Every structure is written in structure tokens, then in C-alpha cells.
C-alpha positions as a LaTeX table, in Angstrom:
\begin{tabular}{lrrr}
\hline
Residue & $x$ (\AA) & $y$ (\AA) & $z$ (\AA) \\
\hline
Met1 & 155.21 & 130.98 & 109.52 \\
His2 & 151.60 & 130.80 & 110.54 \\
Ile3 & 148.55 & 128.93 & 109.31 \\
Glu4 & 145.98 & 130.71 & 107.16 \\
Ser5 & 142.52 & 129.44 & 106.22 \\
Arg6 & 140.81 & 130.22 & 102.93 \\
Arg7 & 137.74 & 128.98 & 101.10 \\
Val8 & 138.46 & 127.96 & 97.53 \\
Pro9 & 135.64 & 127.67 & 94.96 \\
Thr10 & 136.15 & 124.67 & 92.68 \\
Ala11 & 134.21 & 123.07 & 89.85 \\
Arg12 & 132.52 & 120.80 & 92.41 \\
Ile13 & 132.19 & 122.47 & 95.84 \\
Thr14 & 133.78 & 125.29 & 97.83 \\
Gln15 & 136.53 & 123.81 & 99.96 \\
Asn16 & 138.30 & 125.12 & 103.03 \\
Val17 & 142.08 & 124.93 & 102.75 \\
Leu18 & 144.80 & 125.62 & 105.29 \\
Thr19 & 148.03 & 127.13 & 103.97 \\
Thr20 & 151.17 & 128.64 & 105.46 \\
Gly21 & 151.19 & 131.54 & 103.06 \\
Thr22 & 154.11 & 130.06 & 101.15 \\
Ala23 & 153.32 & 130.54 & 97.46 \\
Gly24 & 156.30 & 128.81 & 95.87 \\
Gly25 & 157.73 & 125.32 & 96.16 \\
Glu26 & 156.46 & 121.84 & 95.42 \\
Pro27 & 152.86 & 121.47 & 96.60 \\
Val28 & 152.22 & 118.98 & 99.41 \\
Leu29 & 148.49 & 118.42 & 99.93 \\
Phe30 & 147.42 & 116.83 & 103.22 \\
Val31 & 144.10 & 114.93 & 103.41 \\
His32 & 142.60 & 114.11 & 106.80 \\
Gly33 & 140.69 & 111.03 & 107.91 \\
Asn34 & 137.16 & 110.30 & 109.07 \\
Val35 & 135.64 & 112.33 & 111.92 \\
Ser36 & 138.41 & 114.94 & 111.82 \\
Ser37 & 139.53 & 117.87 & 109.68 \\
Ser38 & 142.56 & 119.63 & 108.26 \\
Val39 & 143.64 & 120.96 & 111.68 \\
Phe40 & 145.16 & 117.57 & 112.55 \\
Trp41 & 147.88 & 118.50 & 110.03 \\
Arg42 & 148.76 & 121.98 & 111.35 \\
Glu43 & 152.02 & 121.12 & 113.12 \\
Thr44 & 153.16 & 118.87 & 110.28 \\
Met45 & 152.58 & 121.69 & 107.81 \\
Leu46 & 154.58 & 124.17 & 109.88 \\
Ala47 & 157.48 & 121.72 & 110.21 \\
Leu48 & 157.74 & 120.94 & 106.48 \\
Pro49 & 161.21 & 121.75 & 105.10 \\
Gly50 & 161.80 & 124.73 & 102.85 \\
Gly51 & 161.12 & 124.29 & 99.17 \\
Tyr52 & 157.62 & 122.89 & 99.69 \\
Arg53 & 154.17 & 124.47 & 99.69 \\
Pro54 & 152.01 & 122.81 & 102.36 \\
Leu55 & 148.23 & 122.78 & 102.03 \\
Ala56 & 145.59 & 120.84 & 103.97 \\
Val57 & 142.00 & 120.46 & 102.82 \\
Asp58 & 138.75 & 119.88 & 104.67 \\
Leu59 & 136.86 & 117.10 & 102.90 \\
Arg60 & 133.18 & 117.67 & 102.15 \\
Gly61 & 131.09 & 117.40 & 105.29 \\
Phe62 & 134.06 & 118.10 & 107.58 \\
Gly63 & 135.70 & 121.25 & 108.90 \\
Glu64 & 134.66 & 124.38 & 107.01 \\
Ser65 & 134.13 & 122.88 & 103.55 \\
Asp66 & 130.66 & 122.64 & 102.05 \\
Pro67 & 128.53 & 119.91 & 103.68 \\
Ala68 & 127.59 & 118.46 & 100.30 \\
Pro69 & 125.84 & 115.06 & 100.12 \\
Ile70 & 128.02 & 112.02 & 99.50 \\
Asp71 & 127.14 & 109.43 & 96.85 \\
Ala72 & 128.69 & 106.32 & 98.36 \\
Thr73 & 128.01 & 104.17 & 95.30 \\
Arg74 & 131.06 & 105.93 & 93.81 \\
Gly75 & 133.25 & 104.66 & 96.64 \\
Leu76 & 135.58 & 107.43 & 97.76 \\
Arg77 & 135.35 & 109.31 & 94.46 \\
Asp78 & 133.18 & 112.16 & 95.75 \\
Phe79 & 136.10 & 112.95 & 98.05 \\
Ser80 & 138.92 & 112.23 & 95.60 \\
Asp81 & 137.22 & 114.12 & 92.76 \\
Asp82 & 136.91 & 117.08 & 95.14 \\
Val83 & 140.65 & 116.85 & 95.85 \\
Leu84 & 141.46 & 116.75 & 92.14 \\
Ala85 & 139.10 & 119.70 & 91.54 \\
Leu86 & 141.05 & 121.61 & 94.20 \\
Val87 & 144.31 & 120.70 & 92.47 \\
Asp88 & 142.86 & 122.17 & 89.26 \\
Ala89 & 141.45 & 125.29 & 90.94 \\
Leu90 & 144.80 & 126.10 & 92.54 \\
Asp91 & 146.71 & 125.12 & 89.38 \\
Leu92 & 148.90 & 122.69 & 91.29 \\
Ser93 & 151.37 & 120.65 & 89.27 \\
Gly94 & 153.17 & 117.50 & 90.39 \\
Val95 & 151.43 & 117.42 & 93.77 \\
His96 & 152.64 & 115.31 & 96.69 \\
Leu97 & 149.53 & 113.74 & 98.27 \\
Val98 & 149.52 & 112.79 & 101.97 \\
Gly99 & 146.46 & 110.91 & 103.25 \\
Trp100 & 145.63 & 109.71 & 106.75 \\
Ser101 & 143.16 & 106.88 & 107.49 \\
Met102 & 140.15 & 107.40 & 105.20 \\
Gly103 & 142.21 & 110.13 & 103.57 \\
Gly104 & 144.71 & 107.45 & 102.58 \\
Gly105 & 142.00 & 105.81 & 100.53 \\
Val106 & 141.07 & 109.20 & 99.07 \\
Val107 & 144.59 & 109.89 & 97.81 \\
Leu108 & 144.91 & 106.34 & 96.44 \\
Gln109 & 141.67 & 106.87 & 94.51 \\
Ala110 & 143.05 & 110.15 & 93.16 \\
Leu111 & 146.23 & 108.33 & 92.14 \\
Arg112 & 144.17 & 105.59 & 90.51 \\
Asp113 & 142.12 & 108.09 & 88.50 \\
Arg114 & 144.79 & 110.68 & 87.59 \\
Pro115 & 148.33 & 109.37 & 88.16 \\
Ser116 & 149.85 & 112.04 & 85.93 \\
Ala117 & 148.93 & 114.73 & 88.50 \\
Val118 & 150.70 & 113.01 & 91.38 \\
Arg119 & 154.40 & 113.32 & 92.17 \\
Ser120 & 154.34 & 111.12 & 95.28 \\
Val121 & 151.91 & 109.54 & 97.75 \\
Thr122 & 152.24 & 109.17 & 101.51 \\
Leu123 & 149.79 & 106.87 & 103.28 \\
Val124 & 149.35 & 107.24 & 107.04 \\
Asn125 & 147.51 & 104.26 & 108.56 \\
Pro126 & 145.30 & 104.13 & 105.46 \\
Val127 & 141.98 & 102.37 & 105.13 \\
Ser128 & 142.38 & 99.05 & 103.34 \\
Pro129 & 142.12 & 99.12 & 99.54 \\
Tyr130 & 139.11 & 96.83 & 100.10 \\
Gly131 & 137.37 & 99.24 & 102.43 \\
Phe132 & 136.42 & 98.86 & 106.07 \\
Gly133 & 134.56 & 95.76 & 107.21 \\
Gly134 & 132.86 & 92.95 & 105.35 \\
Thr135 & 135.86 & 91.17 & 103.80 \\
His136 & 138.39 & 88.53 & 104.71 \\
Gly137 & 141.68 & 87.26 & 103.32 \\
Pro138 & 144.58 & 89.19 & 101.74 \\
Asp139 & 142.64 & 89.75 & 98.50 \\
Gly140 & 139.50 & 91.21 & 100.08 \\
Thr141 & 137.01 & 88.39 & 99.58 \\
Leu142 & 133.49 & 89.49 & 100.50 \\
Asn143 & 132.02 & 87.84 & 103.58 \\
His144 & 128.59 & 88.14 & 101.95 \\
Pro145 & 127.51 & 89.47 & 98.53 \\
Asp146 & 125.67 & 92.46 & 100.04 \\
Gly147 & 128.75 & 93.62 & 101.99 \\
Ala148 & 127.26 & 92.74 & 105.38 \\
Gly149 & 129.49 & 93.99 & 108.19 \\
Gly150 & 130.46 & 97.22 & 106.45 \\
Gly151 & 128.86 & 100.59 & 105.84 \\
Gly152 & 126.73 & 103.09 & 107.69 \\
Gly153 & 125.06 & 100.60 & 110.00 \\
Thr154 & 128.34 & 99.71 & 111.69 \\
Ala155 & 128.72 & 103.03 & 113.52 \\
Asn156 & 128.06 & 102.99 & 117.23 \\
Pro157 & 124.80 & 104.94 & 117.63 \\
Glu158 & 125.83 & 106.37 & 121.00 \\
Phe159 & 129.03 & 107.79 & 119.52 \\
Val160 & 127.00 & 109.32 & 116.69 \\
Arg161 & 124.54 & 110.81 & 119.20 \\
Leu162 & 127.27 & 112.37 & 121.34 \\
Leu163 & 129.06 & 113.67 & 118.24 \\
Ala164 & 125.84 & 115.31 & 117.05 \\
Ala165 & 125.25 & 116.74 & 120.53 \\
Gly166 & 128.67 & 118.41 & 120.53 \\
Asp167 & 129.80 & 116.54 & 123.64 \\
Arg168 & 133.21 & 117.80 & 124.75 \\
Ser169 & 133.43 & 115.80 & 127.95 \\
Ala170 & 135.10 & 112.51 & 128.78 \\
Asp171 & 132.08 & 111.36 & 130.79 \\
Ser172 & 131.20 & 108.54 & 128.40 \\
Pro173 & 133.62 & 106.02 & 126.87 \\
Leu174 & 131.89 & 106.84 & 123.59 \\
Ser175 & 132.24 & 110.62 & 123.73 \\
Pro176 & 134.44 & 112.12 & 120.98 \\
Arg177 & 137.14 & 112.97 & 123.53 \\
Ser178 & 137.17 & 109.43 & 124.94 \\
Val179 & 137.23 & 107.92 & 121.45 \\
Leu180 & 140.13 & 110.21 & 120.54 \\
Arg181 & 142.10 & 109.01 & 123.56 \\
Ala182 & 141.25 & 105.34 & 123.10 \\
Thr183 & 141.52 & 104.89 & 119.33 \\
Tyr184 & 143.07 & 107.84 & 117.50 \\
Val185 & 146.26 & 107.43 & 119.52 \\
Lys186 & 147.89 & 104.48 & 121.23 \\
Pro187 & 145.98 & 103.79 & 124.45 \\
Gly188 & 147.80 & 105.44 & 127.33 \\
Thr189 & 149.12 & 108.30 & 125.20 \\
Val190 & 148.69 & 111.65 & 126.94 \\
Leu191 & 148.10 & 114.50 & 124.51 \\
Asp192 & 148.88 & 118.12 & 125.24 \\
Pro193 & 145.60 & 119.49 & 126.70 \\
Glu194 & 145.43 & 122.37 & 124.21 \\
Asp195 & 146.07 & 120.03 & 121.28 \\
Glu196 & 143.44 & 117.62 & 122.57 \\
Asp197 & 140.87 & 120.40 & 122.76 \\
Val198 & 141.67 & 121.43 & 119.18 \\
Phe199 & 141.32 & 117.84 & 117.97 \\
Val200 & 137.98 & 117.39 & 119.74 \\
Glu201 & 136.67 & 120.59 & 118.16 \\
Ser202 & 137.85 & 119.25 & 114.81 \\
Met203 & 135.94 & 116.01 & 115.35 \\
Leu204 & 132.81 & 117.98 & 116.23 \\
Thr205 & 132.80 & 119.69 & 112.81 \\
Thr206 & 131.63 & 116.37 & 111.31 \\
Arg207 & 128.24 & 116.79 & 109.63 \\
Ile208 & 125.80 & 114.19 & 110.93 \\
Gly209 & 123.13 & 112.47 & 108.83 \\
Glu210 & 122.45 & 109.91 & 106.17 \\
Asp211 & 124.06 & 112.09 & 103.49 \\
Asn212 & 127.22 & 112.59 & 105.55 \\
Tyr213 & 128.31 & 110.74 & 108.70 \\
Pro214 & 127.65 & 107.90 & 109.23 \\
Gly215 & 125.38 & 107.38 & 106.20 \\
Asp216 & 122.40 & 105.13 & 105.64 \\
Ala217 & 122.15 & 101.37 & 106.04 \\
Val218 & 119.96 & 98.49 & 104.94 \\
Pro219 & 119.12 & 95.30 & 106.83 \\
Ser220 & 120.83 & 92.07 & 105.86 \\
Asp221 & 119.97 & 88.43 & 106.33 \\
Ala222 & 123.66 & 87.83 & 107.01 \\
Trp223 & 125.36 & 88.51 & 110.34 \\
Pro224 & 125.62 & 91.12 & 111.82 \\
Gly225 & 122.32 & 92.09 & 110.21 \\
Thr226 & 123.39 & 95.33 & 108.48 \\
Ala227 & 124.65 & 96.00 & 104.97 \\
Pro228 & 125.89 & 99.17 & 103.27 \\
Gly229 & 123.44 & 101.81 & 102.12 \\
Arg230 & 124.08 & 104.17 & 99.23 \\
Arg231 & 124.80 & 107.48 & 100.97 \\
Gly232 & 127.23 & 108.94 & 103.44 \\
Val233 & 130.76 & 108.55 & 104.74 \\
Leu234 & 130.96 & 104.98 & 106.02 \\
Asn235 & 129.35 & 103.59 & 102.89 \\
Thr236 & 132.12 & 105.13 & 100.76 \\
Met237 & 134.39 & 102.56 & 102.38 \\
Ala238 & 131.96 & 99.66 & 102.01 \\
Pro239 & 133.57 & 96.66 & 100.29 \\
Thr240 & 130.83 & 96.63 & 97.66 \\
Tyr241 & 131.82 & 100.13 & 96.47 \\
Leu242 & 135.53 & 100.59 & 97.27 \\
Arg243 & 138.01 & 98.38 & 95.44 \\
Leu244 & 141.50 & 99.74 & 94.91 \\
Asp245 & 143.24 & 96.47 & 94.12 \\
Asp246 & 144.17 & 97.50 & 90.56 \\
Leu247 & 146.67 & 100.21 & 91.51 \\
His248 & 149.39 & 98.19 & 89.79 \\
Thr249 & 147.80 & 99.13 & 86.47 \\
Val250 & 148.38 & 102.90 & 86.80 \\
Asp251 & 151.04 & 104.62 & 84.72 \\
Pro252 & 153.18 & 106.37 & 85.80 \\
Lys253 & 153.74 & 104.86 & 89.24 \\
Pro254 & 154.91 & 107.61 & 91.62 \\
Pro255 & 156.64 & 106.44 & 94.81 \\
Val256 & 154.45 & 105.56 & 97.79 \\
Leu257 & 155.48 & 105.89 & 101.43 \\
Trp258 & 153.35 & 103.85 & 103.85 \\
Val259 & 153.69 & 104.94 & 107.48 \\
Arg260 & 151.76 & 103.03 & 110.11 \\
Gly261 & 151.61 & 102.66 & 113.86 \\
Asp262 & 152.25 & 99.18 & 115.22 \\
Ser263 & 149.58 & 99.67 & 117.93 \\
Asp264 & 146.78 & 101.02 & 115.72 \\
Val265 & 143.42 & 99.70 & 116.96 \\
Ile266 & 141.41 & 101.19 & 114.06 \\
Val267 & 143.29 & 99.98 & 110.96 \\
Ser268 & 144.67 & 96.60 & 111.92 \\
Asp269 & 144.49 & 92.92 & 111.13 \\
Thr270 & 142.50 & 92.70 & 114.38 \\
Ser271 & 140.71 & 96.06 & 114.39 \\
Met272 & 138.63 & 96.90 & 117.43 \\
Leu273 & 136.17 & 98.65 & 115.11 \\
Asp274 & 135.70 & 95.63 & 112.84 \\
Leu275 & 132.45 & 93.87 & 113.74 \\
Ala276 & 133.86 & 90.52 & 112.58 \\
His277 & 136.74 & 90.79 & 115.05 \\
Leu278 & 134.41 & 91.96 & 117.81 \\
Gly279 & 132.19 & 88.98 & 117.05 \\
Ala280 & 135.13 & 86.60 & 117.32 \\
Leu281 & 135.90 & 88.10 & 120.73 \\
Gly282 & 132.29 & 87.62 & 121.82 \\
Ile283 & 131.71 & 91.36 & 122.20 \\
Val284 & 129.11 & 91.38 & 119.41 \\
Pro285 & 126.90 & 88.32 & 119.91 \\
Gly286 & 125.82 & 85.78 & 117.33 \\
Ser287 & 128.98 & 85.67 & 115.24 \\
Pro288 & 129.09 & 82.73 & 112.83 \\
Gly289 & 132.88 & 82.74 & 113.05 \\
Thr290 & 133.56 & 85.26 & 110.31 \\
Pro291 & 137.29 & 86.07 & 110.43 \\
Ala292 & 138.59 & 89.54 & 111.13 \\
Gln293 & 139.44 & 91.71 & 108.15 \\
Pro294 & 143.26 & 91.67 & 107.77 \\
Met295 & 143.46 & 95.36 & 106.85 \\
Val296 & 147.23 & 95.78 & 107.07 \\
Thr297 & 147.85 & 92.55 & 105.16 \\
Gln298 & 145.43 & 93.66 & 102.45 \\
Thr299 & 147.23 & 96.99 & 102.04 \\
Arg300 & 150.62 & 95.28 & 101.88 \\
Thr301 & 149.34 & 92.81 & 99.27 \\
Val302 & 148.10 & 95.62 & 97.00 \\
Leu303 & 151.23 & 97.73 & 97.44 \\
Arg304 & 153.48 & 94.77 & 96.66 \\
Arg305 & 151.69 & 94.40 & 93.35 \\
Tyr306 & 152.13 & 98.14 & 92.79 \\
Gly307 & 155.84 & 97.78 & 93.49 \\
Asn308 & 157.17 & 101.29 & 94.10 \\
Phe309 & 156.61 & 101.63 & 97.85 \\
Thr310 & 158.38 & 101.86 & 101.20 \\
Glu311 & 156.87 & 100.78 & 104.54 \\
Val312 & 157.80 & 102.52 & 107.80 \\
Val313 & 156.47 & 101.22 & 111.12 \\
Leu314 & 156.47 & 103.44 & 114.21 \\
Asp315 & 155.76 & 102.75 & 117.88 \\
Cys316 & 152.36 & 104.45 & 118.05 \\
Gly317 & 148.66 & 104.10 & 117.30 \\
His318 & 146.48 & 105.47 & 114.51 \\
Ser319 & 148.06 & 108.95 & 114.27 \\
Pro320 & 151.85 & 108.83 & 113.70 \\
His321 & 151.95 & 112.51 & 112.71 \\
Val322 & 150.50 & 113.41 & 116.14 \\
Glu323 & 152.08 & 110.73 & 118.34 \\
Arg324 & 155.56 & 110.49 & 116.79 \\
Pro325 & 155.88 & 113.85 & 115.02 \\
Glu326 & 159.67 & 113.99 & 114.69 \\
Glu327 & 159.97 & 110.45 & 113.31 \\
Phe328 & 157.01 & 110.96 & 111.00 \\
Arg329 & 158.34 & 114.26 & 109.67 \\
Ala330 & 161.77 & 112.77 & 109.06 \\
Ala331 & 160.27 & 109.91 & 107.04 \\
Leu332 & 158.04 & 112.29 & 105.11 \\
Ala333 & 160.88 & 114.74 & 104.38 \\
Asp334 & 163.12 & 111.95 & 103.12 \\
His335 & 160.32 & 110.62 & 100.91 \\
Leu336 & 159.59 & 114.06 & 99.44 \\
Lys337 & 163.28 & 114.68 & 98.79 \\
Arg338 & 163.65 & 111.38 & 96.92 \\
Ser339 & 160.45 & 111.77 & 94.87 \\
\hline
\end{tabular}
């Protein structure tokens, strides 16, 4: 088998989709995370057992899909509605959804809005159901009413600059390649050089700007002085717009597999990208003592209310499908078989 790329017109935007050319079988739709694209799923797609139809989509503003503006006031729904529009355009029935990082939130939003279309869900180090930044406690209590600590203003401006410049080097600790090595995988993990180059190129497809990544921001009187804007990627995960704590109300409830790395520094109860945690460590000055967002605990709390889920923990960082491919594929195959 080999990977093919095709652009699919839908009722919303034209989306780029990777396929293996396999027309039959149960559809398995892979959704990537932030600052990445569908190519992170290539090897997983090729290794999928027979009887399944693997597809991987580029979300809007990433890869080769249309760089359409993102209305963050809808939370992740611009992304999840695109995914559901793709499901309709390809006439997929009983789709298995697999979402990584931000893509985990996207597939949960799709499940929340149209559970009848979903046969199973696999979450891979997903963003918390309460978004990224600006909350504390297992039930996602806001640190401040305006969502201070989350949204477009939390991106490191030097990383954004180097991403926009197409920097492929490892000269800066904030270059895309350095960020890949330090946060996408467990620190110390050595990627195959060819794979690493492919992943960096994938990261560089990210559209930069207030309508895409990172989005806009507004000042806040609360620490750290920035609150979510209304546009762009990071604001879709702002705690004032993204709330997926009512998943237990959906019917039917397809099975959920939650795979996470025990050394993830992005989605963690002590995330190194959470300004509250960085403030507690003294890295970001002026912290009033706001606690770190317990992202993993929040996800577990919501999934326990949902009920029909299995948690698998692997010895890796943010990308189990890249770092522990055989173990990840075994867990995924078993989940698909039982769904």
C-alpha cells in the first residue's frame, strides 16, 4: 500500500485527505493536532489491519486544506464541523475517529454534536475538555471570568516568528525542529532523521495570523495580562469557549480509547506550556499563585462521567503513535476490533 493525497470539496471548505487507496472496510479517520498535519499519521495508516479504510485529514489552516478563518467563539466547532462535513462528502458511515492533541478535542466535539455518526473514538494525548490554560481543579473552574491565561496571547512570539519564517534549523530552542524534539516527543527521544524532516515540514504548513495560528488576544487585568480573543487556533481551546464536560449526555455512547504518554510535557497536570505552571516555577514572573491546570485529571473526570472508556498509558511523551508505534497500533487495533 502507499499513501495518496486528494482534495475533497465539502459543504464548508475543500479539505486535503490522505488515503491508502483502500475503498472498502470500516472508515478510520485520523485528526492531527496543533502545528502539524495529516502526515504525522502516515505510518499508522499503513500499519492498520485489513478490513479498515484509513483516512487522515488536514484541518483548516494546516497542511494542504483551505486556510479558512477560524471563529474561535465556537470553540473547536469550525474544525469539528469541517470533519463532519468531510464524513458527509465521502458518505462515511459508522466512522472510527482518532484524534491527537487538539485533534482529540475536535473528535470529542464531533461526538458531542453527532454521536450517531461515530462508531468509536480514540484520544491520543487530547487537549482537556476544558481547553488549554486558564482553569484549575478537576471540573475546570475558571481562574478569571475572562479566561486569562488561555488563548492566542499565550503563544511564544519567538516560536511564532520562526514558524512564519520557515526555520528548519535547530539553532534556536524555539525553532520548530527544537520544539518538536523537546515537546512533541519525550525529551531525549531521537527520531529517524528523515521522519524528523517530514514532521518539521508538516509543522511549517501552519498558516500564521490572527485568523489562524496563534489567533488574536486581548489584554487582561488578571495575571498573566492576556485573555482569549475571538479568532484563530489557540482561542478555540480557550476555557471561555471550549467546554466538553457534558459528554455523558450523548446517546449513543460509542467506546472511547484514551492513549497517553506518561512523560507528556504539553498535556499534563504540570504542563510546561501552561502559564500558570510556569508562573509557579518562577519562569513567568508575577504569578499570584494560580495553580497549574490539571489537564489529565480533567480528562479523566469527564471520561469517568461518560463511562464507556479505556485508558492506556505508554512510556513516551506527547506522540505515542510516533514514539511507541507498535504498542499504540496494538491498542488501537484491539479497540477497533471490539467496537
